[in-house]
PDB file of C-alpha atoms in Angstrom:
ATOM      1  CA  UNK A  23     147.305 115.474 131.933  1.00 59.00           C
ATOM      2  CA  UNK A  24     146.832 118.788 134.123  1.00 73.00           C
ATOM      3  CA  UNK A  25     149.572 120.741 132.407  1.00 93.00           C
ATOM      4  CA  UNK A  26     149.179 124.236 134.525  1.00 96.00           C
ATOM      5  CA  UNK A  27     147.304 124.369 137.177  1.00 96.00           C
ATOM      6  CA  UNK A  28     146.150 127.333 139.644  1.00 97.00           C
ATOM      7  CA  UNK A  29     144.631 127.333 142.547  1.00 96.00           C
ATOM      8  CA  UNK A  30     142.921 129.425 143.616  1.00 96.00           C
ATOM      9  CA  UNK A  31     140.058 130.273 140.421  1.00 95.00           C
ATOM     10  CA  UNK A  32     138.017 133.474 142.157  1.00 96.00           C
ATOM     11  CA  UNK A  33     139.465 135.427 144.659  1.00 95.00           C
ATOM     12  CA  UNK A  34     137.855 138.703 146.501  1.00 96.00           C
ATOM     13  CA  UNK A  35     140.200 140.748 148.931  1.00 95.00           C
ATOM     14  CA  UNK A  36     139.816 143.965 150.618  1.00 96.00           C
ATOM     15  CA  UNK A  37     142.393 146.471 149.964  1.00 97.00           C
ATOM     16  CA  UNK A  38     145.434 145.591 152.682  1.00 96.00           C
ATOM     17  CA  UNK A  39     144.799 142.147 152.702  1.00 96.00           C
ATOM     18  CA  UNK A  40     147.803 139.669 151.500  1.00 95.00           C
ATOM     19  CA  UNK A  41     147.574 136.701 149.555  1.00 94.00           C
ATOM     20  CA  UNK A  42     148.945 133.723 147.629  1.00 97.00           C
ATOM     21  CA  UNK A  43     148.468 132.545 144.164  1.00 97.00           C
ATOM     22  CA  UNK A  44     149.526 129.115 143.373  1.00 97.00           C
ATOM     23  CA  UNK A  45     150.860 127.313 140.069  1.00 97.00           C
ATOM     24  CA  UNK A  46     151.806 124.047 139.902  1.00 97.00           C
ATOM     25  CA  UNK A  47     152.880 122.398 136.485  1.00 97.00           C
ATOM     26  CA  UNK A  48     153.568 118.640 136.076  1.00 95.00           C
ATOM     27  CA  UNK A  49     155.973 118.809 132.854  1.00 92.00           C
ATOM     28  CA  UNK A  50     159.323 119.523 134.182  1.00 92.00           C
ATOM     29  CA  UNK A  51     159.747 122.744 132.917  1.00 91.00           C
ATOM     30  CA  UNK A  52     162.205 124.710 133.964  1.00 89.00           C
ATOM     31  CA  UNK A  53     160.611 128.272 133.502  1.00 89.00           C
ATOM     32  CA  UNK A  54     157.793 129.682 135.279  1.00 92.00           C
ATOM     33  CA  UNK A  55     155.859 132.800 134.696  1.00 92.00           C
ATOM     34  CA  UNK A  56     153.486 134.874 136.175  1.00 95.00           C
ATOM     35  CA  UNK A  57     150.867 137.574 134.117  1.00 95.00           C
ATOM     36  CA  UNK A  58     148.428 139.777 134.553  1.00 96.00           C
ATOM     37  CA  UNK A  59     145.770 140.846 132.229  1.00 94.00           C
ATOM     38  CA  UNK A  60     143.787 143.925 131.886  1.00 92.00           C
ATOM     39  CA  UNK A  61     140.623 144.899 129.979  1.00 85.00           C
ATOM     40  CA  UNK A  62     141.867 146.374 126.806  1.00 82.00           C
ATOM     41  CA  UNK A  63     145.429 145.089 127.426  1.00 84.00           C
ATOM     42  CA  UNK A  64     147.880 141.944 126.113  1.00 86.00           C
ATOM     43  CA  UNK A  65     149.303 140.109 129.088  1.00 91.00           C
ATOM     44  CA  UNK A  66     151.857 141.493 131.084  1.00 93.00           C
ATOM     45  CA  UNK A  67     154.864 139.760 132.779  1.00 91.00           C
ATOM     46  CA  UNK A  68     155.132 140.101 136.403  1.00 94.00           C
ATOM     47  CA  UNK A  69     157.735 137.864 137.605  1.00 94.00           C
ATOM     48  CA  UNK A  70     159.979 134.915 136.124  1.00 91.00           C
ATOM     49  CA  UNK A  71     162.140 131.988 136.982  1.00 91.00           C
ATOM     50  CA  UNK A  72     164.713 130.100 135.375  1.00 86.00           C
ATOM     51  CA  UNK A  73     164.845 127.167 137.955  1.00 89.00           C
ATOM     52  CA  UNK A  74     164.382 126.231 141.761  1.00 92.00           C
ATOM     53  CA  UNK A  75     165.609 128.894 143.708  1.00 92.00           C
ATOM     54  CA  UNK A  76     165.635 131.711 141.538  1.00 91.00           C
ATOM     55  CA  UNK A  77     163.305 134.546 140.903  1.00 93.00           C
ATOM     56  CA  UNK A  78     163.566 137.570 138.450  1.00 90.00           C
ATOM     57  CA  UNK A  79     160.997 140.842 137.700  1.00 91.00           C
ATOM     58  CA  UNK A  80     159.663 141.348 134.963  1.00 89.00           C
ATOM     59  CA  UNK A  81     157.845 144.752 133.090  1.00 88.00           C
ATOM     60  CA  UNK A  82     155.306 145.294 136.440  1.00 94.00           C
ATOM     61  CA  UNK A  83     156.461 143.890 139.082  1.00 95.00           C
ATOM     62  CA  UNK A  84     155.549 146.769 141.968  1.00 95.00           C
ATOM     63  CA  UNK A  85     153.658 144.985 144.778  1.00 95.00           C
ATOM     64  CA  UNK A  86     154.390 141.658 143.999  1.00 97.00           C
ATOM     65  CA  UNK A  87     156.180 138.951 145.406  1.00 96.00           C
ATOM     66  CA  UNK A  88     157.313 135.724 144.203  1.00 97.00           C
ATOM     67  CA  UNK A  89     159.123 132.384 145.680  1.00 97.00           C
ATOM     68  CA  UNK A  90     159.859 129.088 143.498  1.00 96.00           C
ATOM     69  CA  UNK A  91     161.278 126.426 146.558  1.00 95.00           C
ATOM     70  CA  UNK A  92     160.529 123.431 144.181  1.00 95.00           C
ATOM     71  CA  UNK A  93     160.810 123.040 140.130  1.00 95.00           C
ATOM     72  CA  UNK A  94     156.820 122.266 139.966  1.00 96.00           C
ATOM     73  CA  UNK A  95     155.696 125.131 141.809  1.00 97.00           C
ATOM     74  CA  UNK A  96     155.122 128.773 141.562  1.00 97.00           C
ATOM     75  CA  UNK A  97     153.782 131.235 144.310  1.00 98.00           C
ATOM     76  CA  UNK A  98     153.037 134.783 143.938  1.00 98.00           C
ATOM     77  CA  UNK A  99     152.321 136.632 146.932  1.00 97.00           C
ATOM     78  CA  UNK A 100     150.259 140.178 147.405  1.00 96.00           C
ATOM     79  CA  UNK A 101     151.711 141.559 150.880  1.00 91.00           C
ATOM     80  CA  UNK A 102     148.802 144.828 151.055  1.00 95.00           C
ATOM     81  CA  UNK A 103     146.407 144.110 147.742  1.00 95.00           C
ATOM     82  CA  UNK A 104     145.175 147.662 145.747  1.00 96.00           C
ATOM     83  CA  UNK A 105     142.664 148.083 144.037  1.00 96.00           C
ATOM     84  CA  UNK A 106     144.789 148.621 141.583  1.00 96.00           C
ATOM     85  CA  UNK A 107     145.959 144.857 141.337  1.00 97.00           C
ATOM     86  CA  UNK A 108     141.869 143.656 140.606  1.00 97.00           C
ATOM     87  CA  UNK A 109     143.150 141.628 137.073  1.00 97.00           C
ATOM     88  CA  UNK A 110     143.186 138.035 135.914  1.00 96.00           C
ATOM     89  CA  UNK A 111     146.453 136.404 137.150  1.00 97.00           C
ATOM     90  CA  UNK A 112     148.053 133.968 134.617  1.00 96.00           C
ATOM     91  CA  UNK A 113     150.828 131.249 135.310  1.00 96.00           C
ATOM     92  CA  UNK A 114     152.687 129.992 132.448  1.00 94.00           C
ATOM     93  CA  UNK A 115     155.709 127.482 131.820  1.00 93.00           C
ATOM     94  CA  UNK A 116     158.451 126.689 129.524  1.00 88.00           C
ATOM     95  CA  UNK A 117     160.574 123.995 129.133  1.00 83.00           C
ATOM     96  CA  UNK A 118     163.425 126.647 127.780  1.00 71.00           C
ATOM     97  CA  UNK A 119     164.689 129.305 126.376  1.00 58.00           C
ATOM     98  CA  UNK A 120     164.119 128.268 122.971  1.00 53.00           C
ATOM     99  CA  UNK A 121     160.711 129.266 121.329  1.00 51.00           C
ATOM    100  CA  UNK A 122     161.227 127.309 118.063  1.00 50.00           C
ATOM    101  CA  UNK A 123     158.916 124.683 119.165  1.00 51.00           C
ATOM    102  CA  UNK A 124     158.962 125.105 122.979  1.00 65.00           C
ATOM    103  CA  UNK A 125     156.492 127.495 123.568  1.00 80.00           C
ATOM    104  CA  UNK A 126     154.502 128.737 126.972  1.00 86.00           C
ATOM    105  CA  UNK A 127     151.707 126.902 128.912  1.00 91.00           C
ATOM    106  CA  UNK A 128     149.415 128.941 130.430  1.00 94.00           C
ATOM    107  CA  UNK A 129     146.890 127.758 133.217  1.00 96.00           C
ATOM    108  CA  UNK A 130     143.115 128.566 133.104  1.00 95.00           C
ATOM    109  CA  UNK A 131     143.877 131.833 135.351  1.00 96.00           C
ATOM    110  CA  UNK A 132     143.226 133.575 138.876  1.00 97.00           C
ATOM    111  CA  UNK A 133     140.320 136.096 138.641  1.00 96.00           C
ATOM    112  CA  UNK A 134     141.092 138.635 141.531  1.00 96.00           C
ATOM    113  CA  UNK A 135     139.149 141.619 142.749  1.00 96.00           C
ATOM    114  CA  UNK A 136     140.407 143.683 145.083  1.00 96.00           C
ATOM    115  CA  UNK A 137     137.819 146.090 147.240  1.00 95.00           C
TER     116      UNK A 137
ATOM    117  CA  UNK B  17     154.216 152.447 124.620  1.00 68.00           C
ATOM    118  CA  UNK B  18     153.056 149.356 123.132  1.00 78.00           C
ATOM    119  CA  UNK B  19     155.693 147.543 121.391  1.00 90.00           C
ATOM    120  CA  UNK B  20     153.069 145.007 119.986  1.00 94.00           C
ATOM    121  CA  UNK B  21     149.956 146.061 118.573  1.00 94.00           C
ATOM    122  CA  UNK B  22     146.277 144.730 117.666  1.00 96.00           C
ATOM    123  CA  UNK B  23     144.495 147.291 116.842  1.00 92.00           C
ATOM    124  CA  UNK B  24     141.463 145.738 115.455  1.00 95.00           C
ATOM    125  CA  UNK B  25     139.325 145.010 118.674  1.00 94.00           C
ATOM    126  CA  UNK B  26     137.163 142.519 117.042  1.00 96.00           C
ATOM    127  CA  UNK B  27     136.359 140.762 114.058  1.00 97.00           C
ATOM    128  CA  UNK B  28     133.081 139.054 112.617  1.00 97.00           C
ATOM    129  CA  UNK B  29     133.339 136.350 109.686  1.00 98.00           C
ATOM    130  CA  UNK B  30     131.292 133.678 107.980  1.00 97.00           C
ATOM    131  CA  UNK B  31     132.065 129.866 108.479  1.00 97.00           C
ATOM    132  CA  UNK B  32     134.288 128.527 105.849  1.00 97.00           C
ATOM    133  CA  UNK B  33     135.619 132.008 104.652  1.00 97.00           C
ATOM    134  CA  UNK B  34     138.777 133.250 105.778  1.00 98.00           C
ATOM    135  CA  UNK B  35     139.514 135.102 109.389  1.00 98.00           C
ATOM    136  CA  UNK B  36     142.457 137.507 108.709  1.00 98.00           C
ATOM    137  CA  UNK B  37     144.445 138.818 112.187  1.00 98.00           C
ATOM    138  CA  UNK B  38     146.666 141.704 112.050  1.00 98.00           C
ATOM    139  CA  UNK B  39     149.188 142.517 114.336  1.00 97.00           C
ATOM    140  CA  UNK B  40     152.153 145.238 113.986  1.00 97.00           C
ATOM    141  CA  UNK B  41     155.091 145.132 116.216  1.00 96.00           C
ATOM    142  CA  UNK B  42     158.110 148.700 116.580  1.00 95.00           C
ATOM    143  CA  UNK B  43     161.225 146.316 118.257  1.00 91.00           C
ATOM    144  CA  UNK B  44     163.074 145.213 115.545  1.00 91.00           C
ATOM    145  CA  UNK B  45     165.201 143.414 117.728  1.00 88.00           C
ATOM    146  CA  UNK B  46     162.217 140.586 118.267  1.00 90.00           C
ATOM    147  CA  UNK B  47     163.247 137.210 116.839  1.00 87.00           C
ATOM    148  CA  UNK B  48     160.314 135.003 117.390  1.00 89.00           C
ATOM    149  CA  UNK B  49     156.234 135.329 116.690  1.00 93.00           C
ATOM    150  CA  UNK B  50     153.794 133.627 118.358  1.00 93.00           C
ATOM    151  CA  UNK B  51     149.753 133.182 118.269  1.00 95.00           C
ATOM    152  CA  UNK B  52     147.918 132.416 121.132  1.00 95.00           C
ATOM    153  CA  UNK B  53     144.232 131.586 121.311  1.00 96.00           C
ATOM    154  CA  UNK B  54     141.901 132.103 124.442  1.00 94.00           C
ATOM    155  CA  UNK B  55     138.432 130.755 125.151  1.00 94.00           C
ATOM    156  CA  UNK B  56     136.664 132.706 127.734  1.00 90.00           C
ATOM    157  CA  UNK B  57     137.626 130.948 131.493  1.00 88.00           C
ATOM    158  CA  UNK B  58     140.882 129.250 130.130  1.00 92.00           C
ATOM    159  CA  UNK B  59     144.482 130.214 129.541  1.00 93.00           C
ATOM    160  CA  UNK B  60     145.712 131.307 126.465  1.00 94.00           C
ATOM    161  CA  UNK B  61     146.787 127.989 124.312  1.00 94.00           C
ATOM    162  CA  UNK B  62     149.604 128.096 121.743  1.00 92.00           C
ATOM    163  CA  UNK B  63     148.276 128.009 118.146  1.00 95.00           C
ATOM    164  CA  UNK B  64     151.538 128.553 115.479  1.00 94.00           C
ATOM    165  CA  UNK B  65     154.587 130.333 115.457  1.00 92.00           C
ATOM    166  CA  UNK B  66     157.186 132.460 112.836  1.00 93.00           C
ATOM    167  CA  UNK B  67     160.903 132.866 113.391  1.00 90.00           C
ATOM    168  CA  UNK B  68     162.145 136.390 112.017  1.00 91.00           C
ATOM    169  CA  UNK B  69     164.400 134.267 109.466  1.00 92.00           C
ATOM    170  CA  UNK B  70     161.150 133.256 107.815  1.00 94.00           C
ATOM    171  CA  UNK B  71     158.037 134.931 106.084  1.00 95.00           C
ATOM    172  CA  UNK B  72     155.472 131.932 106.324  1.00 97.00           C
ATOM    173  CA  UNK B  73     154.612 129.258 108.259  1.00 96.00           C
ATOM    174  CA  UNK B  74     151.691 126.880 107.956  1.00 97.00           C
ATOM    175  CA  UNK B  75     150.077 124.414 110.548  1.00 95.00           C
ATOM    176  CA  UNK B  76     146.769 122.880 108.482  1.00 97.00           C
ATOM    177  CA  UNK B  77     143.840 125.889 108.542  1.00 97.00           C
ATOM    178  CA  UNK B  78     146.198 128.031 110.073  1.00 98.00           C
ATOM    179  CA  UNK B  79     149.143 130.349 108.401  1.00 98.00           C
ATOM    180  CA  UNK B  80     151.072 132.789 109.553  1.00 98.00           C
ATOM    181  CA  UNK B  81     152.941 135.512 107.279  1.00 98.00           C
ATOM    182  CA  UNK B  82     155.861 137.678 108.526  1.00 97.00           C
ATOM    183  CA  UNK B  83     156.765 140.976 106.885  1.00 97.00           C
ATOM    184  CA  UNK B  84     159.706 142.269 108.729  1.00 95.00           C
ATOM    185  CA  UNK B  85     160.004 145.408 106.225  1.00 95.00           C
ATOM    186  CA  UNK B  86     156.841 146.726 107.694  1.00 96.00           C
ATOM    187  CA  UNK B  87     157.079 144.939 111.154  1.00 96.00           C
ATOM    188  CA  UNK B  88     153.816 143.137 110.414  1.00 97.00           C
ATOM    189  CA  UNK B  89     152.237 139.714 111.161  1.00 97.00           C
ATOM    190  CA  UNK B  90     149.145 138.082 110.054  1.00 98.00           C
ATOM    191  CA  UNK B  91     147.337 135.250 110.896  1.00 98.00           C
ATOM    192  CA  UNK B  92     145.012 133.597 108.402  1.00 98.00           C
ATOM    193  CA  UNK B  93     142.182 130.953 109.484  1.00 98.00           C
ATOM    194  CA  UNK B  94     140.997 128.696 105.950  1.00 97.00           C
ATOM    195  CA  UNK B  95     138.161 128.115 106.452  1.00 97.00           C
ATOM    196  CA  UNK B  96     137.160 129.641 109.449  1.00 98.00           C
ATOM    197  CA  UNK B  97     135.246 127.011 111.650  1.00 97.00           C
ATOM    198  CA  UNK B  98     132.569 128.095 114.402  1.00 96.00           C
ATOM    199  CA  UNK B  99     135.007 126.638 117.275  1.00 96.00           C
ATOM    200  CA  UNK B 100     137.490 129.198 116.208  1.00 97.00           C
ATOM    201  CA  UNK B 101     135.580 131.699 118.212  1.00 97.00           C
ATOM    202  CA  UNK B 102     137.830 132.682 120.348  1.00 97.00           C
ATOM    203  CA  UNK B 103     140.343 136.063 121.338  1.00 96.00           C
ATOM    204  CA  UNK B 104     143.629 135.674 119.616  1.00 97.00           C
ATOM    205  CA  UNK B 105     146.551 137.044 120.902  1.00 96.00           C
ATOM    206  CA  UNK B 106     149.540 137.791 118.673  1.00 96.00           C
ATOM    207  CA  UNK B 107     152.850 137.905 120.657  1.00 93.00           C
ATOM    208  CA  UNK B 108     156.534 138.675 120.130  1.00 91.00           C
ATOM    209  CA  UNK B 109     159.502 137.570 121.413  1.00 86.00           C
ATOM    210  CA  UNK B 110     162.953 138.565 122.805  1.00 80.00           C
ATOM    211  CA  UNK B 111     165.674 136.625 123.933  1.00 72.00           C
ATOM    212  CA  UNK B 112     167.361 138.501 126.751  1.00 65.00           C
ATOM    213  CA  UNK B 113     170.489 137.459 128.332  1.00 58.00           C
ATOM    214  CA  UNK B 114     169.019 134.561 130.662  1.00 57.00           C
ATOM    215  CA  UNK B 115     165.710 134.498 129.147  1.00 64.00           C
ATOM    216  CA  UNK B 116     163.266 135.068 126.500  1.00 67.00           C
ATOM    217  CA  UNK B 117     160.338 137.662 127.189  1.00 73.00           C
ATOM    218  CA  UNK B 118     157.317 137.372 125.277  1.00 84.00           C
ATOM    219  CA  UNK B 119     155.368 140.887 124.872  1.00 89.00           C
ATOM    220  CA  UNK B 120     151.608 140.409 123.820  1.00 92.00           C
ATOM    221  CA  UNK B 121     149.193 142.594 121.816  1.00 94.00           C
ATOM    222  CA  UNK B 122     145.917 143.586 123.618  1.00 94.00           C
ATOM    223  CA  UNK B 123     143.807 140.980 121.538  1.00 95.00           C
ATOM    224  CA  UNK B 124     141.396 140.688 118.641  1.00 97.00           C
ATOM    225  CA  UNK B 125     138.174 138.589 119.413  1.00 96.00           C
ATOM    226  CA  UNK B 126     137.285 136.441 116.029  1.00 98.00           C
ATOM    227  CA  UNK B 127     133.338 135.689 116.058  1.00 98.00           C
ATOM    228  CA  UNK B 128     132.639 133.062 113.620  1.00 97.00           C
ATOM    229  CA  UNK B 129     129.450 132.690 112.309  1.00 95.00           C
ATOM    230  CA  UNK B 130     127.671 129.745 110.804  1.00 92.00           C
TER     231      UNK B 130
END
């Protein structure tokens, strides 16, 4: 039972290089989500989707890309990596809207340092 | 400005006494609570959550009071177990038109000892 999965783990880039995270998730959910988190910081949305074929930013989404072709996957893209964008990338998904008792499942993370 | 807030860093308890988590919140407009838990190398992993309608919710060790008056959540851990060593992240949520948003505090990392 994988759940969320993202490929890669570690990632080192120099500053200019692009790149693409990948999520996968093997529940059928219908929402996707993609974090970041800082030192000292809660996790912060970067990009959404509601379903295959749609994409939406979220509260930082400056330098990011995103594309969801098929319902299982998730891709977020870095066209010139900063420095500033060194974080730990987080892919979550959601069957819904509805929180009651539908909550998000994150994957183990992308650990990404940019030089 | 941080719209959910942990503002204890870190916390240090004895096994089988209780772990109490704070978090305070300023949107008054969030409808749903949520507490995630995070080992070190994983992904945050859904522990319990509190609708706005209510003021307590309880899932075995774990229970989670709402007080809306003062826009503060707790989390309470009886009795706190070595494996709950973790960072615990409280979170709020929002349902915008086409989708919810969840907005997390910054953390508080619960040492148990034995």
């Amino acid at each position: 039972n994988a759940g969320v999965t993202q490929t890669p783990k570690f990632r080192v880039l120099k500053t200019g290089q692009s790149m693409t995270l990948l999520c996968a998730q093997d529940m059928n959910h219908e929402y996707m989500y993609w974090y970041r988190q800082d030192p000292g910081m809660g996790l912060r949305l970067i990009h959404y989707s509601v379903g295959e074929g749609t994409t939406a930013k979220g509260e930082v989404p400056d330098g990011y890309n995103v594309s969801r072709l098929k319902k299982q996957n998730f891709l977020l893209g870095l066209e010139s990596a900063a420095p500033s964008q060194t974080s730990v990338y987080f892919c979550a998904s959601s069957q819904s809207r509805g929180f009651s008792n539908q909550p998000q499942h994150f994957g183990d993370g992308t650990r990404l340092s940019i030089l | 400005d941080q719209q959910v807030k942990q503002n204890s860093p870190s916390l240090s308890v004895q096994e089988g006494r209780i772990s109490i988590l704070n978090c305070d919140y300023t949107n008054s407009m969030f409808d749903y609570f949520l507490w995630y838990k995070k080992y070190p190398a994983e992904g945050p992993t859904f522990l319990i959550s509190i609708s706005s309608i209510k003021d307590k919710n309880e899932d075995g060790r774990f229970t989670v009071f709402l007080n809306k008056s003062a826009k503060h959540l707790s989390l309470h851990i009886v009795p706190s177990q070595p494996g709950d060593s973790a960072v615990y992240f409280c979170a709020a949520s929002l349902d915008y038109t086409g989708r919810r948003a969840l907005t997390f505090g910054s953390g508080t990392r619960l040492q148990v000892q034995p």
